[in-house]
CSV table of C-alpha atoms and ligand atoms in Angstrom, one decimal:
chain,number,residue,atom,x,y,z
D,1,UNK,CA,-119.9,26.8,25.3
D,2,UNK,CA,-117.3,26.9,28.3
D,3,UNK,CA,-113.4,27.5,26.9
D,4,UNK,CA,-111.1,24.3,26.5
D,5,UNK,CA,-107.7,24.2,27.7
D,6,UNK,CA,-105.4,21.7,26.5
D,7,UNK,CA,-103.1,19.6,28.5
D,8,UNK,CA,-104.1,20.5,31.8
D,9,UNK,CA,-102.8,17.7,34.3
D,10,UNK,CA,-105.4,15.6,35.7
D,11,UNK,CA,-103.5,15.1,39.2
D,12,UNK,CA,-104.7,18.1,41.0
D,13,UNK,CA,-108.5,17.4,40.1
D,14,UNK,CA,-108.1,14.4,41.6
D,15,UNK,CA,-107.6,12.9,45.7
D,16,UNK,CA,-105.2,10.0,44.8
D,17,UNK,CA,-102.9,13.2,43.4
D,18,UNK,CA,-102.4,10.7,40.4
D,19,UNK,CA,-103.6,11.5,36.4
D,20,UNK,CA,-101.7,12.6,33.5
D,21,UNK,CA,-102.6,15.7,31.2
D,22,UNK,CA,-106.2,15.8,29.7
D,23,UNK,CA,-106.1,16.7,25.9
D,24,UNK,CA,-108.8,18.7,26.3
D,25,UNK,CA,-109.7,20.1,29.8
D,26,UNK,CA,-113.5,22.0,30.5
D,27,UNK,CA,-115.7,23.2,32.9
D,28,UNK,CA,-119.7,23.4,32.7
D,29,UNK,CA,-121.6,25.4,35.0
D,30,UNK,CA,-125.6,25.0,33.8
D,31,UNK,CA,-127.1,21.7,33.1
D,32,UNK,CA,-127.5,23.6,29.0
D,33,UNK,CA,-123.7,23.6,28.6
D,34,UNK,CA,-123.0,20.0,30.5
D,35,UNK,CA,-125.5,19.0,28.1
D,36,UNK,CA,-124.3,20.6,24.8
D,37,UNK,CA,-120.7,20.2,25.9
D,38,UNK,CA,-121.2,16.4,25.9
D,39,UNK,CA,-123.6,16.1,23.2
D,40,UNK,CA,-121.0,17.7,20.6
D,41,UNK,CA,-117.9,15.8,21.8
D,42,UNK,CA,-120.0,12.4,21.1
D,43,UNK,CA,-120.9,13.9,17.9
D,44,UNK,CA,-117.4,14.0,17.0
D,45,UNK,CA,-116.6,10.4,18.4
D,46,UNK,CA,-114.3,12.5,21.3
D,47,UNK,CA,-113.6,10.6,24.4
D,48,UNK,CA,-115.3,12.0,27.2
D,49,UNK,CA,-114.0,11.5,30.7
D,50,UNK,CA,-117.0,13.2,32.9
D,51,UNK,CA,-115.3,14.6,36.7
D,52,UNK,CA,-116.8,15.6,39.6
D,53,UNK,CA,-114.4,16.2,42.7
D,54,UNK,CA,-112.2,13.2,41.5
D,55,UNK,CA,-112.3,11.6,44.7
D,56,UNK,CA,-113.2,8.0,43.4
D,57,UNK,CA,-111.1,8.3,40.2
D,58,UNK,CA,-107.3,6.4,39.7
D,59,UNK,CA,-106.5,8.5,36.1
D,60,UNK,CA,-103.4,6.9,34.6
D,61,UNK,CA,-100.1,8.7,34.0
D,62,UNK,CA,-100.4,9.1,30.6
D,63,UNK,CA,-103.4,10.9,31.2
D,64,UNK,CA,-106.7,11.3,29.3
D,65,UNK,CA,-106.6,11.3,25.4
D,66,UNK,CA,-109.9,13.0,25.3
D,67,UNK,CA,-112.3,16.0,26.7
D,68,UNK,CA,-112.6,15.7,30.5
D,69,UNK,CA,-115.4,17.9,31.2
D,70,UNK,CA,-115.7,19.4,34.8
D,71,UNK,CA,-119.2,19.2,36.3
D,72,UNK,CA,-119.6,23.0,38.2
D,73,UNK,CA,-123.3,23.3,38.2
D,74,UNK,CA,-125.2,24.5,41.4
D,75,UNK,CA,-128.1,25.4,42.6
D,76,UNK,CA,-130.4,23.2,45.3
D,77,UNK,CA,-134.0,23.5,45.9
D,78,UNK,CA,-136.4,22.4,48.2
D,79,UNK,CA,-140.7,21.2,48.4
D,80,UNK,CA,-142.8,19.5,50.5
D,81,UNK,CA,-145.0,16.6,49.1
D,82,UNK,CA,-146.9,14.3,51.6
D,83,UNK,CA,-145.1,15.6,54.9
D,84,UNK,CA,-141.1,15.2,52.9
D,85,UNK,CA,-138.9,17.2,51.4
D,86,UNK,CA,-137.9,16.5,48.3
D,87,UNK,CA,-134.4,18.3,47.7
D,88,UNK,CA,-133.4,18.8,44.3
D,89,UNK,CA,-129.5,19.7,43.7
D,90,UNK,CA,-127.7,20.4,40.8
D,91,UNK,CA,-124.5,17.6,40.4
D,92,UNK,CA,-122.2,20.3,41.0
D,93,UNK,CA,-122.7,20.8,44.5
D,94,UNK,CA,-120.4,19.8,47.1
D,95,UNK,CA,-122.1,16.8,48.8
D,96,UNK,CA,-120.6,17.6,52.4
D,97,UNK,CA,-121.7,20.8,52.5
D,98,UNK,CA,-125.0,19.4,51.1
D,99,UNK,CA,-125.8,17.4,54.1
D,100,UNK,CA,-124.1,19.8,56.4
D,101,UNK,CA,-127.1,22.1,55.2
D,102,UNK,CA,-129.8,19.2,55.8
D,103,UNK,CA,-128.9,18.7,59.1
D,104,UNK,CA,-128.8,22.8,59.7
D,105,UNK,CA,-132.3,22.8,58.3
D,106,UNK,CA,-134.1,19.4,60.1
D,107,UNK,CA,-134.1,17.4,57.0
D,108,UNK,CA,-133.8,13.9,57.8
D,109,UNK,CA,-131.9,11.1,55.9
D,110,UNK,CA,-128.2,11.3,54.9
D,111,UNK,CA,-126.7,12.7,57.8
D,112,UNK,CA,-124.4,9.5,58.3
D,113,UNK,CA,-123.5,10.5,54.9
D,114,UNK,CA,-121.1,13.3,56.5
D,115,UNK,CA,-117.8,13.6,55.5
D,116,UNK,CA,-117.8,11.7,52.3
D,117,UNK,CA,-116.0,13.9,49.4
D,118,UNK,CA,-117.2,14.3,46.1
D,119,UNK,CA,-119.8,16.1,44.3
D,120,UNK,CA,-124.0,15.3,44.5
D,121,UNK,CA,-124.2,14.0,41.0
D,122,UNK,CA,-121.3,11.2,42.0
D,123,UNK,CA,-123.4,10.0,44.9
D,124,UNK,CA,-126.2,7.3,42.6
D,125,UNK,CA,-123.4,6.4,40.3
D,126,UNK,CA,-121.6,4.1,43.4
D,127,UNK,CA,-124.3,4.4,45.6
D,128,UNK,CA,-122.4,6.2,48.1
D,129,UNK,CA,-122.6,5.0,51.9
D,130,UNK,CA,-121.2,4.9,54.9
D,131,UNK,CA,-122.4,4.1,58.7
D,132,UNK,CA,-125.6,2.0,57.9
D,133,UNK,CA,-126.6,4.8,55.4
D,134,UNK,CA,-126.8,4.7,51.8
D,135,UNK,CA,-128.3,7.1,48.9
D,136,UNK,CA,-130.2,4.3,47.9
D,137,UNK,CA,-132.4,5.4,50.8
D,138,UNK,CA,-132.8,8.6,49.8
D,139,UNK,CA,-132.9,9.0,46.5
D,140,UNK,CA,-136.1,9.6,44.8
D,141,UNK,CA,-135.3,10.7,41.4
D,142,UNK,CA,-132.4,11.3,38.8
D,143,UNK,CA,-132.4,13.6,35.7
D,144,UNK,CA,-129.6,12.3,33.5
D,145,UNK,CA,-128.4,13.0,29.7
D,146,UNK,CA,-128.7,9.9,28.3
D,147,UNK,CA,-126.0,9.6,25.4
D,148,UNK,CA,-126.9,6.5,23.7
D,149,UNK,CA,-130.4,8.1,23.2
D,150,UNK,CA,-129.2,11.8,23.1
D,151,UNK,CA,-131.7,13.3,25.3
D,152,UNK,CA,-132.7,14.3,29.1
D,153,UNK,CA,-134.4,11.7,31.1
D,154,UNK,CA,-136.0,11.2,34.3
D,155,UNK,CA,-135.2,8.2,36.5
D,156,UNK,CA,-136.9,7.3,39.4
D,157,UNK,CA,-135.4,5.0,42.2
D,158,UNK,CA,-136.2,1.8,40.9
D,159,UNK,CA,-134.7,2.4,37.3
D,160,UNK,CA,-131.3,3.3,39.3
D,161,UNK,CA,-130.9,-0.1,40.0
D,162,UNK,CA,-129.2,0.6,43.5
D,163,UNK,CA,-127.3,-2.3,45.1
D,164,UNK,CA,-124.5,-2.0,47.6
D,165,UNK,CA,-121.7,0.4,46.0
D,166,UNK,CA,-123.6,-0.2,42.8
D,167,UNK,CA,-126.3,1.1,40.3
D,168,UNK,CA,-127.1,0.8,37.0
D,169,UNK,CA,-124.8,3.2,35.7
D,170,UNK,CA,-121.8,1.7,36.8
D,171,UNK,CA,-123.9,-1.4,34.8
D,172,UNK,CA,-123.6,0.9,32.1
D,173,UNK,CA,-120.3,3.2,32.5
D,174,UNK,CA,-120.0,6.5,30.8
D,175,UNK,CA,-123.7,6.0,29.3
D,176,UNK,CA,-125.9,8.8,31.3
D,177,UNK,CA,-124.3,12.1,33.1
D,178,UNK,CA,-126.3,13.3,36.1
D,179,UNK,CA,-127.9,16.2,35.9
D,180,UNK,CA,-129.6,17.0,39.2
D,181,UNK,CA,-130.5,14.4,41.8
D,182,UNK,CA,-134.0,14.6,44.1
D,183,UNK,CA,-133.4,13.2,47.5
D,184,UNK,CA,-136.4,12.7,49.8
D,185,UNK,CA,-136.2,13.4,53.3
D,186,UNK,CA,-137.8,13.6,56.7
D,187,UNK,CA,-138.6,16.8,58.1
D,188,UNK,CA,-137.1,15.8,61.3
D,189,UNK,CA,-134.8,17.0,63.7
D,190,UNK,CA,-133.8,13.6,64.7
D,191,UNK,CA,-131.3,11.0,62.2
D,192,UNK,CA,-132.6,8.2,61.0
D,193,UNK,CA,-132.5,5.0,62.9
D,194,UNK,CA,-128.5,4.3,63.8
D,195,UNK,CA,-127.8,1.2,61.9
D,196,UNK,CA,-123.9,1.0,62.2
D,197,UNK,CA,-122.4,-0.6,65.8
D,198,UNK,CA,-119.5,1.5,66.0
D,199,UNK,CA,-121.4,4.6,65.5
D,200,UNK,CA,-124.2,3.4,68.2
D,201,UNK,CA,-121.3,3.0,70.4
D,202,UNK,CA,-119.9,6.6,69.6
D,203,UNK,CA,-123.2,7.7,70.4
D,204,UNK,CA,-123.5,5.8,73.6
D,205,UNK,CA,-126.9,4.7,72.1
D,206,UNK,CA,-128.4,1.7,71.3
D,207,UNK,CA,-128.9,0.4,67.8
D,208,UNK,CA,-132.5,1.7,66.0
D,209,UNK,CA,-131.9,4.3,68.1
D,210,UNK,CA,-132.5,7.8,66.9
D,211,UNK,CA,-130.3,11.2,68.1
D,212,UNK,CA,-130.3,14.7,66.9
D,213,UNK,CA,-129.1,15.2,63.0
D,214,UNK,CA,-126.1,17.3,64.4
D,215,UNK,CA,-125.1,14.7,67.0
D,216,UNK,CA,-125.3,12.0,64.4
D,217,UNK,CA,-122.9,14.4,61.7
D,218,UNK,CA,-120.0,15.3,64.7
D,219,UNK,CA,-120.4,11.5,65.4
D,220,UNK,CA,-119.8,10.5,62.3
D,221,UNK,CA,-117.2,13.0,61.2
D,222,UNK,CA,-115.5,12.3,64.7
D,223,UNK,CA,-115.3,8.4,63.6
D,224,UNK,CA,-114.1,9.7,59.9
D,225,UNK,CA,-111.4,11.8,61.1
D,226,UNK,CA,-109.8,9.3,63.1
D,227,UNK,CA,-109.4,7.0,59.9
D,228,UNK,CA,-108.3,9.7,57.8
D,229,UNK,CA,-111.6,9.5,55.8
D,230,UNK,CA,-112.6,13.2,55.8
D,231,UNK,CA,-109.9,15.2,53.0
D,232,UNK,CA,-107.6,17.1,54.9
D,233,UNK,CA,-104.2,18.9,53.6
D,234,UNK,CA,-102.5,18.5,56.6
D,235,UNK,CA,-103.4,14.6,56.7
D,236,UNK,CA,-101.7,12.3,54.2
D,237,UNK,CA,-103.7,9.4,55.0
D,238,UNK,CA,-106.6,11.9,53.1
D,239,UNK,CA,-104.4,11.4,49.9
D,240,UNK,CA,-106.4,8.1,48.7
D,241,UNK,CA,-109.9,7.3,46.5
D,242,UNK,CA,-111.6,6.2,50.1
D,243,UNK,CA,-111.8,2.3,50.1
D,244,UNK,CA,-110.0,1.2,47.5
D,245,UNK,CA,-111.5,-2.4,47.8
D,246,UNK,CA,-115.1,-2.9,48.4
D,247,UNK,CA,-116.4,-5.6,50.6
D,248,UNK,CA,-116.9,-8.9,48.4
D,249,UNK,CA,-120.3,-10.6,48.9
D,250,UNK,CA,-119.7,-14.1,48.5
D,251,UNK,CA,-122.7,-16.6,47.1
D,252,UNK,CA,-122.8,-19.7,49.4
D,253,UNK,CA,-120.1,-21.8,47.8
D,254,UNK,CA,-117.4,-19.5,48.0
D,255,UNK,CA,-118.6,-18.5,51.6
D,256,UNK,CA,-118.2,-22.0,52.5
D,257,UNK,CA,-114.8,-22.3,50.7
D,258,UNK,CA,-114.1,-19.2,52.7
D,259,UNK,CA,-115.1,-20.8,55.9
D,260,UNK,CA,-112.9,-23.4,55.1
D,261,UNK,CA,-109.7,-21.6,54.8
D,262,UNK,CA,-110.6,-19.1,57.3
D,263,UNK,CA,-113.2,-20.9,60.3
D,264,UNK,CA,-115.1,-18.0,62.3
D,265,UNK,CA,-113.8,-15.1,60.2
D,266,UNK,CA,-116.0,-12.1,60.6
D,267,UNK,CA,-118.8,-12.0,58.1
D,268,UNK,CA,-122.4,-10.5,57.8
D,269,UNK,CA,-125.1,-13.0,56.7
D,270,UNK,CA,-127.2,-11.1,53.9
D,271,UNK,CA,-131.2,-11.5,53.9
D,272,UNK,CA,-130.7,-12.7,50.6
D,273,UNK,CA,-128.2,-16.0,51.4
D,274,UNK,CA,-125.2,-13.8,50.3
D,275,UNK,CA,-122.5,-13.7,52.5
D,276,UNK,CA,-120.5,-10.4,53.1
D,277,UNK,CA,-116.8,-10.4,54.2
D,278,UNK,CA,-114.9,-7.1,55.8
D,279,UNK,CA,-112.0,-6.6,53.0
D,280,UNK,CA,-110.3,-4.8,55.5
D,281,UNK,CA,-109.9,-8.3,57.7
D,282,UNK,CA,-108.8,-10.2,54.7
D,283,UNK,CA,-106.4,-7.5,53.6
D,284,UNK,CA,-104.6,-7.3,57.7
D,285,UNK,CA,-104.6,-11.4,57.6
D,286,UNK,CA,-103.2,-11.7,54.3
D,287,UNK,CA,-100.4,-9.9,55.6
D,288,UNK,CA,-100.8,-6.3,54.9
D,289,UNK,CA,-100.9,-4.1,58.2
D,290,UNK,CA,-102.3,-0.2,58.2
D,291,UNK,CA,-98.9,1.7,57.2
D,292,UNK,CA,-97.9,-1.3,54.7
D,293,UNK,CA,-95.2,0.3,52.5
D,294,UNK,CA,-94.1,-0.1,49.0
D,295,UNK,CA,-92.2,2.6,47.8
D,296,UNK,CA,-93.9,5.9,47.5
D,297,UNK,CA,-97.0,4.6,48.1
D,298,UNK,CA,-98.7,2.5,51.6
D,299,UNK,CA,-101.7,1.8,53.1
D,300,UNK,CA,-103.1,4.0,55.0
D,301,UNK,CA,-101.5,4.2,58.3
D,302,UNK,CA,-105.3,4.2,60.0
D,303,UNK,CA,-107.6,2.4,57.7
D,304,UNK,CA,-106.4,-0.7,55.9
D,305,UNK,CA,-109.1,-0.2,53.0
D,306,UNK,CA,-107.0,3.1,51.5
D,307,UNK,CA,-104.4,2.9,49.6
D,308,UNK,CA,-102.4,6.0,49.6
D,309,UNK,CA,-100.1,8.5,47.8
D,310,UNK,CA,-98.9,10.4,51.2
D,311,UNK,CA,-96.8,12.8,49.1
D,312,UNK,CA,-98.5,13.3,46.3
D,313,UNK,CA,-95.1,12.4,44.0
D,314,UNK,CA,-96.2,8.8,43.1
D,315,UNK,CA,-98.1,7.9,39.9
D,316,UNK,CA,-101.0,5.8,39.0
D,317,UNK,CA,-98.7,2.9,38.5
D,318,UNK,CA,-97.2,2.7,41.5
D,319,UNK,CA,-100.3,2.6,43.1
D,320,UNK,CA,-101.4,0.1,41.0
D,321,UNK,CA,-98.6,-2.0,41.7
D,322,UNK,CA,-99.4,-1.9,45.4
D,323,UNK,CA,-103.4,-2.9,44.8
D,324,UNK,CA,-102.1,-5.5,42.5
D,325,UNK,CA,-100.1,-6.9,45.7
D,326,UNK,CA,-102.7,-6.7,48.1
D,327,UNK,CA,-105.0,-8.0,45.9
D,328,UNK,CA,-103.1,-11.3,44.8
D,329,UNK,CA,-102.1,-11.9,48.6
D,330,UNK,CA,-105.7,-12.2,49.5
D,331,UNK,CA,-106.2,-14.3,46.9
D,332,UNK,CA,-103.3,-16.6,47.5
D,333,UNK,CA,-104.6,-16.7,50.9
D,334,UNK,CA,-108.0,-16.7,51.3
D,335,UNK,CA,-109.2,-17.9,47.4
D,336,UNK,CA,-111.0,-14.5,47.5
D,337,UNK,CA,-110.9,-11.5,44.8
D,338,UNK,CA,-111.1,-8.2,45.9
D,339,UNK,CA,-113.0,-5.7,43.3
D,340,UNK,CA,-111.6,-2.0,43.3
D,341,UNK,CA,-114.0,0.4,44.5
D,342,UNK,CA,-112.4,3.4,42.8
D,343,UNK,CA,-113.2,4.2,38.7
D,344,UNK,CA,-109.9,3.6,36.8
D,345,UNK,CA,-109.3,5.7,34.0
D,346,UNK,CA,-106.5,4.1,31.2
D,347,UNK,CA,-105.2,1.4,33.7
D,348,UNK,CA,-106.6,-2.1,34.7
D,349,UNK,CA,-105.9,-3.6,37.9
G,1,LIG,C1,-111.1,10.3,51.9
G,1,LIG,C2,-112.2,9.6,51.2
G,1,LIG,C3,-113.3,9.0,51.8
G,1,LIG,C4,-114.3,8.4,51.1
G,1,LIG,N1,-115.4,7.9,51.8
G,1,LIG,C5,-116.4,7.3,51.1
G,1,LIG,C6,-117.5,6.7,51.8
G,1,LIG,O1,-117.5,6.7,53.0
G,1,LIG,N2,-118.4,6.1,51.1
G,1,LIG,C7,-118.4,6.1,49.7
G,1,LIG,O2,-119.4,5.6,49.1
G,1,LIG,N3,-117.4,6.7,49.0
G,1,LIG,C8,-116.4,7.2,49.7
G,1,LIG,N4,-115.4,7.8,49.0
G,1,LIG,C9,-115.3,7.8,47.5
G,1,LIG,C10,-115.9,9.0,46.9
G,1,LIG,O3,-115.9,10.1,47.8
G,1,LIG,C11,-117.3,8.9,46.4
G,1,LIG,O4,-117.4,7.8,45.5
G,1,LIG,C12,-117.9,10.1,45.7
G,1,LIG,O5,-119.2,10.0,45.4
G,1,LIG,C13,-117.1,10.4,44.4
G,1,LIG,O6,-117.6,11.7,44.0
G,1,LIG,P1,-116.7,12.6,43.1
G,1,LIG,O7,-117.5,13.8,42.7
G,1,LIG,O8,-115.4,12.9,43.6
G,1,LIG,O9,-116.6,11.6,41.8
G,1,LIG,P2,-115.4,11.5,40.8
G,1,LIG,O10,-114.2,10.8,41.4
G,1,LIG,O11,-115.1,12.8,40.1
G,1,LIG,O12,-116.0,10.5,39.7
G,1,LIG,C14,-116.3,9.1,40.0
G,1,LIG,C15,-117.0,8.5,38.9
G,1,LIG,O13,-118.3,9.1,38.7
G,1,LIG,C16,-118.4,9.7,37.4
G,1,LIG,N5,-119.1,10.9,37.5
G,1,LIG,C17,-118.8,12.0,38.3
G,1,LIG,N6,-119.8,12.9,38.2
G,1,LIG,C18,-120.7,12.4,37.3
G,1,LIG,C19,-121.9,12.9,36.7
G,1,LIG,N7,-122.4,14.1,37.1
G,1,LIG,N8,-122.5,12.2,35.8
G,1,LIG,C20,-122.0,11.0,35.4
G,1,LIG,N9,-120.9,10.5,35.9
G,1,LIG,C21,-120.2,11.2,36.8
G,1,LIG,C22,-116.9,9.9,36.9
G,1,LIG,O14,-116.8,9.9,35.5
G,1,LIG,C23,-116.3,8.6,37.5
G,1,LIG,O15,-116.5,7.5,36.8
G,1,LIG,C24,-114.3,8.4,49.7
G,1,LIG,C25,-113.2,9.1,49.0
G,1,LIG,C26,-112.2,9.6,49.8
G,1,LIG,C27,-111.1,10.3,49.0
């Protein structure tokens, strides 16, 4: 079993730069030790607080009263079955550099998927997606340690429960670690169909269209860049969770309430009667404009879905504080609640 440190502060294992000490502080590097390490801190009733590259995480300031366990497993491997590849990867590995290597090798299917931070076994537990792609798409199977049932398991797609930022174990928080996840993709050296406008326009190609997997990556990274969504030191903007809100899907009476308070606001009609509004349009006409300040803490001064902690010195409250505002202000105005993308760990929004 790996060593434990106590107290370690949370902050720097996480992109929000916010988080308190752990009590206990570990890292796992096989799937044998993420397993045991777990198993025995459930069997004596200890918190467990399971991080990957702490990239969608707000961890309050008093910390975690429990045993944060570090997911550092690697290893990725590759078959062909019916003309695909089905790549297997350990939930250690660094997702960017995941795809980077898909798109190296012609494999087909989450190169929109560029730039995102985070570690593999993070990507079914939001869904993670970005420019028309999601995981969802992708994901084939994933081996979890279920802890209600204390043993390894096998899901496929379907059992994932995949929906837009959202799968079964956010359903079911804390209940299954990932293991390994099996993504299945094209041997191709073209992306996907472009689904996403802006990136179609980037491209200078039409939608459906497809392009080379490298084109599609620069593209996408390009776009990222410019809205501070790819992590970068020297960038402050960098210093959030991503979105902070996700886009609310509203059923038809709130839509129309919506409309009502807000006639031709941008929406996307949803095949299933749902309606889904940009957060990022409600939060700028609510009043909140990219660079909104409140002490330590703003918006981000090019994307008005991250909040961020440009210096690092502010805490989980603060930033708190600042969703809280943003959040009531839509309300106020447009009778709409936004939902926090982000996991919070020890504070409620
Ligand atoms: C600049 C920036 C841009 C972003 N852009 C996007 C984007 O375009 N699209 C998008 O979807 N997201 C985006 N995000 C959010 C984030 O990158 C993703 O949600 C990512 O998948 C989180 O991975 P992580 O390893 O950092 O997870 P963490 O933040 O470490 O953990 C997130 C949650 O998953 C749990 N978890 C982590 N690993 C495991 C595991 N192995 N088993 C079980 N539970 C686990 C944690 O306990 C926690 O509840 C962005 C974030 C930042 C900072």
């Amino acid at each position: 079993m790996a060593d434990r440190l106590a107290g370690v502060p949370l902050a720097p294992y996480t992109t929000l730069r916010t988080g308190g000490p752990a009590r206990a502080f570990t890292q796992a590097r096989t799937q044998d030790e993420l397993i045991a390490t777990v198993a025995e801190a459930d069997r004596a009733d200890e918190p467990v607080l399971v991080l990957g590259g702490g990239s969608n995480l707000v961890v309050c300031d008093d910390g975690f009263d429990g045993l944060v366990v570090r997911v550092a497993t690697l290893g990725v491997e590759a078959t062909s079955q019916d003309g695909r590849v089905l790549v297997t990867v350990q939930a250690g590995e660094d997702w960017d550099a995941l795809v980077a290597r898909c798109v190296a090798e012609g494999w087909s299917g989450v190169e929109c998927l560029s730039g995102v931070p985070g570690l593999v076994g993070s990507t079914p537990i939001q869904n993670v997606g970005a420019y028309g792609q999601d995981v969802s798409q992708t994901v084939a199977a994933v081996r979890v340690y279920d802890r209600r049932a204390g043993e390894v398991r096998d899901l496929t797609a379907a059992e994932c429960g995949f929906a837009y930022r959202h799968s079964a174990f956010k359903h079911d928080p804390g209940r299954h670690v990932v293991l390994a996840v099996t993504y299945a993709l094209e041997r191709s050296p073209l992306s996907g169909p472009v689904a996403y406008k802006e990136l179609a326009a980037r491209l200078g190609v039409e939608i459906g269209a497809r392009v080379p997997l490298a084109e599609a990556r620069e593209a996408v990274l390009e776009l990222r860049r410019g809205k501070g969504m790819v992590l970068d030191p020297g960038d402050p903007d960098t210093r959030s969770a991503g979105s902070f809100f996700t886009n609310p899907v509203l059923g038809p009476e709130e839509a129309a309430a919506l409309e009502l308070r807000a006639p031709g606001h941008p929406r996307w009609d949803m095949p299933d009667g749902t309606v889904k509004v940009p957060a990022a349009w409600l939060i700028e006409n609510a009043g909140f404009p990219k660079g909104y300040e409140k002490g330590r803490v703003r918006i981000s001064t090019k994307h008005t879905l991250a909040l961020t902690n440009p210096t690092g010195e502010a805490g989980a409250a603060e930033l708190l504080a600042l969703a809280r505002e943003v959040r009531e202000g839509v309300h106020e105005k447009f009778g709409v609640w936004l939902v926090n993308e982000p996991v919070l760990v020890g504070v409620r929004l």
